[in-house]
Short mmCIF file of N, CA and C in Angstrom, two decimals:
data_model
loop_
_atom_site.label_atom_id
_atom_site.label_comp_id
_atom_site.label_asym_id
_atom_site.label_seq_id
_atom_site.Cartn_x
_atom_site.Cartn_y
_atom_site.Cartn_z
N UNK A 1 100.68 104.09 39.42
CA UNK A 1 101.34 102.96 40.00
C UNK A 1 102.33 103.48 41.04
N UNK A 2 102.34 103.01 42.04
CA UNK A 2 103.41 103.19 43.02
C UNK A 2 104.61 102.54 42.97
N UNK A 3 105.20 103.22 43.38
CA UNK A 3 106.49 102.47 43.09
C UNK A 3 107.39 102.70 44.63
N UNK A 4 108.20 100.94 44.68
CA UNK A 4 108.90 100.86 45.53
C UNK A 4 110.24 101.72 46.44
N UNK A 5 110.62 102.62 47.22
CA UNK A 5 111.78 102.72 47.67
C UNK A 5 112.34 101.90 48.55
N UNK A 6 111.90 100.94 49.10
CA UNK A 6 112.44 100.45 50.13
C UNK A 6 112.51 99.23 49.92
N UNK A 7 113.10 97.90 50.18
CA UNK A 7 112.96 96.77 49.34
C UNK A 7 112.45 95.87 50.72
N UNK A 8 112.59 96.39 51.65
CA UNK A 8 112.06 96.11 53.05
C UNK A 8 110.40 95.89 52.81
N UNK A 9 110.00 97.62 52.01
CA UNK A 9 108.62 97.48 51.84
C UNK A 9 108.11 96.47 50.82
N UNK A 10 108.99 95.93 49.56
CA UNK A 10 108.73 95.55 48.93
C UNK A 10 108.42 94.34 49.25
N UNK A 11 108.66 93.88 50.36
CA UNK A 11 108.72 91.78 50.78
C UNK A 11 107.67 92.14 51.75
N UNK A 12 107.31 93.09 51.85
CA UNK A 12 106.39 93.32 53.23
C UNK A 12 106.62 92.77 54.73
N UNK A 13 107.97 93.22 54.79
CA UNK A 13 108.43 92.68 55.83
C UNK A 13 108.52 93.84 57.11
N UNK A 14 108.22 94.99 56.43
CA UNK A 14 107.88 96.19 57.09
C UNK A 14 106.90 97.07 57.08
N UNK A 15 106.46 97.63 57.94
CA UNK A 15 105.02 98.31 58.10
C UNK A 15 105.13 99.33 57.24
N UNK A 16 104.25 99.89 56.57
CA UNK A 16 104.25 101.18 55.96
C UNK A 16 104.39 102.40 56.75
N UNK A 17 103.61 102.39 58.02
CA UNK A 17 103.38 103.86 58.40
C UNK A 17 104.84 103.88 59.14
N UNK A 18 105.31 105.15 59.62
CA UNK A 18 106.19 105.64 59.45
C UNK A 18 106.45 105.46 61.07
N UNK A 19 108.13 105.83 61.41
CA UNK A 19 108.71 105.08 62.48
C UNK A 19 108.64 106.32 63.81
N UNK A 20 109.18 107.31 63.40
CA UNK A 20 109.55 108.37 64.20
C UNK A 20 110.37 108.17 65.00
N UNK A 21 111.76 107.52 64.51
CA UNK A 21 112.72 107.00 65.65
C UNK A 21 112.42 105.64 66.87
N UNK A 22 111.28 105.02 66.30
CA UNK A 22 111.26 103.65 66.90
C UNK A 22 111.77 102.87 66.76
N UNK A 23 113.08 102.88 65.60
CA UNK A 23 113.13 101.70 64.91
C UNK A 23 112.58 101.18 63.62
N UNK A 24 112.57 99.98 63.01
CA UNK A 24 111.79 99.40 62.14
C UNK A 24 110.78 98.50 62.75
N UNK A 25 109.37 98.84 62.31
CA UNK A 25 109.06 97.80 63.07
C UNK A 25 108.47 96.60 61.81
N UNK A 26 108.60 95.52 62.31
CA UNK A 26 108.63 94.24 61.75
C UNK A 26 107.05 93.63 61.45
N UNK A 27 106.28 93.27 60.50
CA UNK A 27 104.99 92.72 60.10
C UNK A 27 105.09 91.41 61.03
N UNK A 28 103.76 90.83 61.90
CA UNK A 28 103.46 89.24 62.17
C UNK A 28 104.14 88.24 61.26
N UNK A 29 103.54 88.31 59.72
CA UNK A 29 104.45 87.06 59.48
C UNK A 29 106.29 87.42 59.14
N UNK A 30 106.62 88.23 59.47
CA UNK A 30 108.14 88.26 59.15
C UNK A 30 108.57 88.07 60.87
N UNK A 31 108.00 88.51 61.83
CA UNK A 31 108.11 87.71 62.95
C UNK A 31 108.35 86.21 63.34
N UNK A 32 106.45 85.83 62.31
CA UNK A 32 106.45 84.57 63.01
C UNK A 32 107.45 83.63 61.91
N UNK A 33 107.81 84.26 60.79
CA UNK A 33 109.10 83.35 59.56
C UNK A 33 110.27 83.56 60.66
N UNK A 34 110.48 84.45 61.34
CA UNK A 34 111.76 84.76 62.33
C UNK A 34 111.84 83.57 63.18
N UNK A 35 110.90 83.87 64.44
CA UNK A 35 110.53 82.73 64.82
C UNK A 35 110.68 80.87 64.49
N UNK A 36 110.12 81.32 63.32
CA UNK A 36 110.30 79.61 63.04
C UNK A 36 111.93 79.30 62.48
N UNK A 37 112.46 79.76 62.20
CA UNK A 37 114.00 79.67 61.65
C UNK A 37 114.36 79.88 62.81
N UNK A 38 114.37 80.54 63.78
CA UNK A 38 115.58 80.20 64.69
C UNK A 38 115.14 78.77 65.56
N UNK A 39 113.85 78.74 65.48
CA UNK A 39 113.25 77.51 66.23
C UNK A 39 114.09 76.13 65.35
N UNK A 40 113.94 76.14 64.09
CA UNK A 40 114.26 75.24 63.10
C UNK A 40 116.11 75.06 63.38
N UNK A 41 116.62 75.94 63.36
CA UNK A 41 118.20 75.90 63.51
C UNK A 41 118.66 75.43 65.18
N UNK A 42 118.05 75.90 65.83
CA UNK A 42 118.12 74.99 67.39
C UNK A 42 117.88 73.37 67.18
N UNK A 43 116.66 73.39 66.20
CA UNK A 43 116.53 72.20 66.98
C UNK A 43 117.55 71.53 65.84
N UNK A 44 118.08 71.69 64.53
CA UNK A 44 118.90 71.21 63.92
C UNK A 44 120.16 70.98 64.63
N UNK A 45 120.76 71.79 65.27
CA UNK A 45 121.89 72.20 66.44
C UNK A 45 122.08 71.03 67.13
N UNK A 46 120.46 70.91 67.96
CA UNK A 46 120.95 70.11 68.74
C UNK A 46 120.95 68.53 68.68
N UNK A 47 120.07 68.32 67.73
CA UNK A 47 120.20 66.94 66.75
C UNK A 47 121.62 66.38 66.75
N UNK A 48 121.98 65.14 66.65
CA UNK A 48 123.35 64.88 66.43
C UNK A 48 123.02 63.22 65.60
N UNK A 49 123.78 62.80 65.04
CA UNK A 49 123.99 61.82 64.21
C UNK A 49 123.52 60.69 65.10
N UNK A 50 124.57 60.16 66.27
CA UNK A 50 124.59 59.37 66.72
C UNK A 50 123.35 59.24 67.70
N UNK A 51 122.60 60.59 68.18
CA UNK A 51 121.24 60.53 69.18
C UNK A 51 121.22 59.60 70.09
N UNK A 52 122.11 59.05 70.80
CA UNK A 52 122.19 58.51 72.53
C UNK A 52 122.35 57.29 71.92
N UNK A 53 123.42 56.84 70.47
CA UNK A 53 123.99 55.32 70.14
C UNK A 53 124.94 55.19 70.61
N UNK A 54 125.75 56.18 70.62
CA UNK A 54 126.97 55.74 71.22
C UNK A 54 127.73 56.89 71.82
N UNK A 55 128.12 56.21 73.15
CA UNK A 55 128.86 57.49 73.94
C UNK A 55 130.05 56.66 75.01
N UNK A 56 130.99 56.48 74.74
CA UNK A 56 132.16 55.55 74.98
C UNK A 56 132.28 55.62 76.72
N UNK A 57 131.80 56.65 77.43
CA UNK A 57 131.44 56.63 78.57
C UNK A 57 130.54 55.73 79.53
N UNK A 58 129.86 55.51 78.60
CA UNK A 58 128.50 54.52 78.82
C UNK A 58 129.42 52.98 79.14
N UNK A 59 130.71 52.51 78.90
CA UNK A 59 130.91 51.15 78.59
C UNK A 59 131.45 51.06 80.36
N UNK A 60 131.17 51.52 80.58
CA UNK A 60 132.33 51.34 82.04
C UNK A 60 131.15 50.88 83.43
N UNK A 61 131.04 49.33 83.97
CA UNK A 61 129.74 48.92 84.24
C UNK A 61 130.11 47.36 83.51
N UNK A 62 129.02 46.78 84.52
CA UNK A 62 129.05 45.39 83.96
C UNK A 62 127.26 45.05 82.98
N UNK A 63 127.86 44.44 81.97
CA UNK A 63 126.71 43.91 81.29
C UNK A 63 126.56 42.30 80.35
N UNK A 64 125.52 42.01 80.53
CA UNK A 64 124.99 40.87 80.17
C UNK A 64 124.98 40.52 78.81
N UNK A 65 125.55 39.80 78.41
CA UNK A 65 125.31 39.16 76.74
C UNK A 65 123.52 38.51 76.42
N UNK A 66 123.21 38.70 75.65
CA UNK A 66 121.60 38.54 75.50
C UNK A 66 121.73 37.77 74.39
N UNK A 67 120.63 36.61 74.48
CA UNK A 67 121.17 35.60 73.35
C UNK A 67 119.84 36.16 72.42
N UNK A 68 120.17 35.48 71.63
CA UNK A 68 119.45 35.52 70.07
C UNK A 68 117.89 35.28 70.15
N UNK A 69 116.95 35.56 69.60
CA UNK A 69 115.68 34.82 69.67
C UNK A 69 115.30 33.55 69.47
N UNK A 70 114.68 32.74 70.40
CA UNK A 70 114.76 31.46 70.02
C UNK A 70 115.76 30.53 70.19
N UNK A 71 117.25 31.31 71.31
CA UNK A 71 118.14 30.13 71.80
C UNK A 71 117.87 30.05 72.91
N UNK A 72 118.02 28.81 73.53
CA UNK A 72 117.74 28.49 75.21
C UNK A 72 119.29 28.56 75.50
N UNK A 73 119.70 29.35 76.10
CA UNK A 73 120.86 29.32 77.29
C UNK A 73 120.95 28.06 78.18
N UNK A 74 121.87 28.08 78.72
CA UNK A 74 121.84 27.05 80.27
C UNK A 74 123.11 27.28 80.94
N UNK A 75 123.52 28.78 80.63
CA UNK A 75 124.42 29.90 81.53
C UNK A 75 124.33 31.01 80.90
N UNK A 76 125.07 32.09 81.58
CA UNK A 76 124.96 33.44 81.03
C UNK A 76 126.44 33.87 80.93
N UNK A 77 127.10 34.94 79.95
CA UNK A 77 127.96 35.40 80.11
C UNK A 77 128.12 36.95 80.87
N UNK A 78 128.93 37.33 81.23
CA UNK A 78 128.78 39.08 82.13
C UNK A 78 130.34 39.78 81.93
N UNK A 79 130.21 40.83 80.85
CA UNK A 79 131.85 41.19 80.80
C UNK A 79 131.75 42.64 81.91
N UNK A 80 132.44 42.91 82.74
CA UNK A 80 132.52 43.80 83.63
C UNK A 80 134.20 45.05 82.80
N UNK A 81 133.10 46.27 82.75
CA UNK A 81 134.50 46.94 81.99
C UNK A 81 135.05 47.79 83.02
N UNK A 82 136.24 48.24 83.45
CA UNK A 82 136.69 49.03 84.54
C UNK A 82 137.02 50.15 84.10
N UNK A 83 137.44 51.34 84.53
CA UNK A 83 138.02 52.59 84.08
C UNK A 83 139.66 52.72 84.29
N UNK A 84 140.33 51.79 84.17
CA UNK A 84 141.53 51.41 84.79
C UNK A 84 141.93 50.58 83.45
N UNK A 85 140.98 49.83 82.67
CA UNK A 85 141.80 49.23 81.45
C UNK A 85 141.60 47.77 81.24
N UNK A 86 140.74 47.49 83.00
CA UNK A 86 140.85 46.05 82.79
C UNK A 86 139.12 45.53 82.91
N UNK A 87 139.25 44.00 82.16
CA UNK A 87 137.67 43.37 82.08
C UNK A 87 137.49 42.09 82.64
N UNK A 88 136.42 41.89 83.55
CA UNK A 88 136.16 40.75 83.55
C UNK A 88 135.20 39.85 83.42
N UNK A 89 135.69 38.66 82.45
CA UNK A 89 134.78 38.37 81.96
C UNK A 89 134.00 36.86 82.47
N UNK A 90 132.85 36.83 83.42
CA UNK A 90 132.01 35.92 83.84
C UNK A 90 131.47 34.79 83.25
N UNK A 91 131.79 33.61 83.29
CA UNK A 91 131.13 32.75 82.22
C UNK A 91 130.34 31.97 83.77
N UNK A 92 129.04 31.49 83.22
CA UNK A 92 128.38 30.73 83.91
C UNK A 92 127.97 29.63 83.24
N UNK A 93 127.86 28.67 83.18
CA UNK A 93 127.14 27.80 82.55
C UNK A 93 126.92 26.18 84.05
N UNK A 94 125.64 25.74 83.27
CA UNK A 94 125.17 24.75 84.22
C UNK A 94 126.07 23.37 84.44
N UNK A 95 126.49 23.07 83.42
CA UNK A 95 127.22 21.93 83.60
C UNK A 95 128.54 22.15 84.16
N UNK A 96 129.27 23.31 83.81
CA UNK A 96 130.75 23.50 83.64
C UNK A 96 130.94 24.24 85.20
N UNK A 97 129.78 25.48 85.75
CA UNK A 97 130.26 26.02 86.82
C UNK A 97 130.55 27.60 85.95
N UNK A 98 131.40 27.79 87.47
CA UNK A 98 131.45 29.46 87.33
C UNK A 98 132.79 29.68 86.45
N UNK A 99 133.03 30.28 85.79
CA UNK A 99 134.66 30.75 85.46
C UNK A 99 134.80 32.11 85.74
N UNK A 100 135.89 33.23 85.82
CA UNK A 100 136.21 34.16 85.19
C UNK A 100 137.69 34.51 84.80
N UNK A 101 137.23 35.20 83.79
CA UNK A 101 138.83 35.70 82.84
C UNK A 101 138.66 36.90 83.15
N UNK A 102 140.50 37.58 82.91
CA UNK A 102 140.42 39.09 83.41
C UNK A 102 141.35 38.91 82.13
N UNK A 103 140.91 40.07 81.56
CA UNK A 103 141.80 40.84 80.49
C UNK A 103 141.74 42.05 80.72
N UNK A 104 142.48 42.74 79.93
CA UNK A 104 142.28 43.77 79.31
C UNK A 104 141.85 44.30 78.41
N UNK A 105 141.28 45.50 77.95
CA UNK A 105 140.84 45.88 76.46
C UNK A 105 141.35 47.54 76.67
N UNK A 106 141.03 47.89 75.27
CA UNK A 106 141.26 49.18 75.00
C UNK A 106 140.17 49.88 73.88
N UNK A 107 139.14 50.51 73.97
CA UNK A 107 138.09 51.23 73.06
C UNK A 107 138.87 52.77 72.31
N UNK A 108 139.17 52.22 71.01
CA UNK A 108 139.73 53.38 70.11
C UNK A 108 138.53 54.02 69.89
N UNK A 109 138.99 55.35 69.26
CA UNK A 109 138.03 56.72 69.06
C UNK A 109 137.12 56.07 67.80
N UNK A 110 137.60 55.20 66.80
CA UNK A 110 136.83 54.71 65.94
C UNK A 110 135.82 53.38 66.29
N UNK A 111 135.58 53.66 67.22
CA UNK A 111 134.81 52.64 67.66
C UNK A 111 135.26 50.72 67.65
N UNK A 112 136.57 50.96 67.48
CA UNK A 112 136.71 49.63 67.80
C UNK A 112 137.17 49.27 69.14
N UNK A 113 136.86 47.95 69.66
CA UNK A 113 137.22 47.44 71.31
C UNK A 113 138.06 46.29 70.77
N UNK A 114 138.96 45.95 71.70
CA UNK A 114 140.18 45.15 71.38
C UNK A 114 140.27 44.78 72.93
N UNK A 115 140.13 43.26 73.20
CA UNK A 115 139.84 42.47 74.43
C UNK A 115 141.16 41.73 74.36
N UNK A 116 142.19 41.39 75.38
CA UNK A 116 143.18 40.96 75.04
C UNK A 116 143.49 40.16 76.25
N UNK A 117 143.84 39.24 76.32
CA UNK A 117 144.68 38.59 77.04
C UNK A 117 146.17 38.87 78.08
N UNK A 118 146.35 39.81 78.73
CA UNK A 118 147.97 40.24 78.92
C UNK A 118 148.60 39.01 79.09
N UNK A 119 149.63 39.52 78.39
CA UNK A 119 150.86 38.47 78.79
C UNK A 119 152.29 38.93 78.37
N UNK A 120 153.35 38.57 78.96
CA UNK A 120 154.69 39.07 79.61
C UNK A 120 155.41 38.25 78.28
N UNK A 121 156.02 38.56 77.77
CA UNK A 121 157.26 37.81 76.49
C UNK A 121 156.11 37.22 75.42
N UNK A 122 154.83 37.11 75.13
CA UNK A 122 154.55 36.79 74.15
C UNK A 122 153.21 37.24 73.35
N UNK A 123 152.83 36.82 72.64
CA UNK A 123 151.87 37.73 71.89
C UNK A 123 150.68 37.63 71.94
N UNK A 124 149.71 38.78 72.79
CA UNK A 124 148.29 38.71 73.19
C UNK A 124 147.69 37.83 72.63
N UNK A 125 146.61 36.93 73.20
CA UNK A 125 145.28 36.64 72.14
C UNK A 125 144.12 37.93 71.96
N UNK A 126 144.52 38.36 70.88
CA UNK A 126 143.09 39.77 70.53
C UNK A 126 141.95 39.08 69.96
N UNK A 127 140.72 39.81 70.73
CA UNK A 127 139.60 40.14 70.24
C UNK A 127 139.47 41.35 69.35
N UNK A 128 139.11 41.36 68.52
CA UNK A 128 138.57 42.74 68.16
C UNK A 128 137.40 42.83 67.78
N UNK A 129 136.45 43.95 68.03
CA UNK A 129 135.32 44.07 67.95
C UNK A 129 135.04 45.31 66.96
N UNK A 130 133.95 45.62 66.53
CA UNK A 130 133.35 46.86 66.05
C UNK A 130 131.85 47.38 67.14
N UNK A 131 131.95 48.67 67.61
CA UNK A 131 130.87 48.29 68.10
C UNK A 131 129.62 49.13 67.58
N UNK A 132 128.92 48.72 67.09
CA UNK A 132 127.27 49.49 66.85
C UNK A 132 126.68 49.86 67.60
N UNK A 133 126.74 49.65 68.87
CA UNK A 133 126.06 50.66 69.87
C UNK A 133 126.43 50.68 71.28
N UNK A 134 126.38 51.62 71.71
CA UNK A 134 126.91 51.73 73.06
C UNK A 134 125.82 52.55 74.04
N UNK A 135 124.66 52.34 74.33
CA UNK A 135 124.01 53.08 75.18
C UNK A 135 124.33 53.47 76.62
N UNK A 136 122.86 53.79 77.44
CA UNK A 136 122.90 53.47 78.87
C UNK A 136 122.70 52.27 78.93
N UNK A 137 121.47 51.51 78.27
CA UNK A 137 121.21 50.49 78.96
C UNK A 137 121.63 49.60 77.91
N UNK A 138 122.00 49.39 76.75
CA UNK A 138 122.00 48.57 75.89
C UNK A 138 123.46 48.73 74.69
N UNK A 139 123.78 47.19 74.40
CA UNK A 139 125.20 47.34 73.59
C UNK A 139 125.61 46.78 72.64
N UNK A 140 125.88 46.63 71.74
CA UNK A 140 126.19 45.58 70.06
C UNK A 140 127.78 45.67 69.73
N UNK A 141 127.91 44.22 69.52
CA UNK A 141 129.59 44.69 68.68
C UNK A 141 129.37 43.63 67.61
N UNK A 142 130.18 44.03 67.06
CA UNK A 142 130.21 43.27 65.54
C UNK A 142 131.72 42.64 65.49
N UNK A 143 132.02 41.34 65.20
CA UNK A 143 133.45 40.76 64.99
C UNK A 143 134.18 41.43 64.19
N UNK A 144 135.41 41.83 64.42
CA UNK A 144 135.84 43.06 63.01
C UNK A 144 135.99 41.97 62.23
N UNK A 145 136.67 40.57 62.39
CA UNK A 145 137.04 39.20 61.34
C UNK A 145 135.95 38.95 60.99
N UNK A 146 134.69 38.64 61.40
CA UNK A 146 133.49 37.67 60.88
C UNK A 146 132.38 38.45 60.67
N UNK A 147 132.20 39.33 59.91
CA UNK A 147 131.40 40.41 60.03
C UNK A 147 130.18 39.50 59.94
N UNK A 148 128.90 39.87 60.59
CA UNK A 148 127.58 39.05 60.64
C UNK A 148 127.64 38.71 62.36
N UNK A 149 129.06 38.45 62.76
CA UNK A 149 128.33 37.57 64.25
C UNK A 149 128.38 38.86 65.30
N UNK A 150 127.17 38.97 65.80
CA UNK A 150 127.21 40.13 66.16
C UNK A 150 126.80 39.97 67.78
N UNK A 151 127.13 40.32 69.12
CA UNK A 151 126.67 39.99 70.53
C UNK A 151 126.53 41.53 71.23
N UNK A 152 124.70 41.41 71.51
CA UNK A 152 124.16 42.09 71.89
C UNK A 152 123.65 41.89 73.79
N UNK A 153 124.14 43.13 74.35
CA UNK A 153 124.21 43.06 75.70
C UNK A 153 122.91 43.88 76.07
N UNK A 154 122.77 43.39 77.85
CA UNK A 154 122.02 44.73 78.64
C UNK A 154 123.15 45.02 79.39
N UNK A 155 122.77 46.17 80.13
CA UNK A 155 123.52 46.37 81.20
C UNK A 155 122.80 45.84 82.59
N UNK A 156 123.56 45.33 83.45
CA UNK A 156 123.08 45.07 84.32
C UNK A 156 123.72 45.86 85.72
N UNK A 157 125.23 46.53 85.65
CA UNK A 157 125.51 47.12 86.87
C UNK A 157 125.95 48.40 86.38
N UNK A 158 125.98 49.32 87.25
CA UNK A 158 126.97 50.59 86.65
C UNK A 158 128.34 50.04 87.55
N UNK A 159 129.40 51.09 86.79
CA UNK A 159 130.43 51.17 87.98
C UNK A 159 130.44 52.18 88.99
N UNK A 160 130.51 51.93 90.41
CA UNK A 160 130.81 52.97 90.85
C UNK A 160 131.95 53.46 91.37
#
C-alpha cells in the first residue's frame, strides 16, 4: 500500500510527477474547481439586493402617475422633482383645467419622501410616502398613514 506524504497528493489536486523547480503544478479539475469559485464569488459580488429598484438618483426628472387597471382617467397628474429641493406638481383634469402646486420634499436615506407645502409661521401640510421603487423608468410609493394605497409612476422627462 502506498502511502500518502503530501496531502496536496492526497485530494489530487497535484500532479505526481515531479516539479524540478517549476512550481506546483495544479490537475484540470482543481483548475477548473478554481475557476468556478472565483467565477461564483464575482458574480455573488456583484449581485446586490436592491438590482436597479432603487437608486435615489433616479428621482430627479418629471414623472407621470399611472392609474390602476381598469380606471378611466379624464386628466393626468405629473410631479416634477428638482435637485434644489423643490416639486412640481401638475394636475390636469378635463373639467377643472390645468393647476400646479410647488412644494417641496425631502427623500431620507430610509427611503421615505416627505412632500410638503412651505410655509412661513405655520405648520407644513406633509405628505409622507414610503417608496418601493425608484427606477430609471419606473416608481411606487406607498402612504406611510394608509398602508395599501399605493401610486405608481412612469417617467416621462429627465432633468437636465
Amino acid at each position: 500500500m502506498k502511502t500518502v506524504k503530501n496531502r496536496r497528493h492526497a485530494f489530487g489536486l497535484c500532479s505526481s510527477r515531479p516539479t524540478y523547480g517549476k512550481g506546483i503544478q495544479v490537475s484540470l479539475p482543481a483548475r477548473l474547481f478554481g475557476v468556478l469559485m472565483m467565477l461564483a464569488a464575482l458574480s455573488l459580488a456583484s449581485c446586490s439586493s436592491d438590482d436597479g429598484d432603487y437608486d435615489s438618483a433616479n428621482l430627479y426628472g418629471t414623472w407621470q402617475k399611472v392609474d390602476d387597471v381598469g380606471v378611466v382617467s379624464e386628466g393626468y397628474v405629473e410631479y416634477t422633482f428638482s435637485s434644489n429641493g423643490s416639486c412640481d406638481i401638475h394636475v390636469y383634469d378635463v373639467f377643472a383645467g390645468d393647476t400646479t402646486l410647488h412644494r417641496g420634499y425631502m427623500l431620507k436615506d430610509d427611503r421615505q419622501l416627505i412632500i410638503f407645502e412651505p410655509m412661513f409661521g405655520g405648520t407644513p401640510e406633509l405628505q409622507t410616502w414610503n417608496v418601493k421603487k425608484l427606477g430609471r423608468s419606473t416608481m411606487s410609493w406607498e402612504m406611510a398613514d394608509h398602508p395599501g394605497i399605493i401610486y405608481n409612476f412612469t417617467r416621462t422627462a429627465h432633468q437636465r
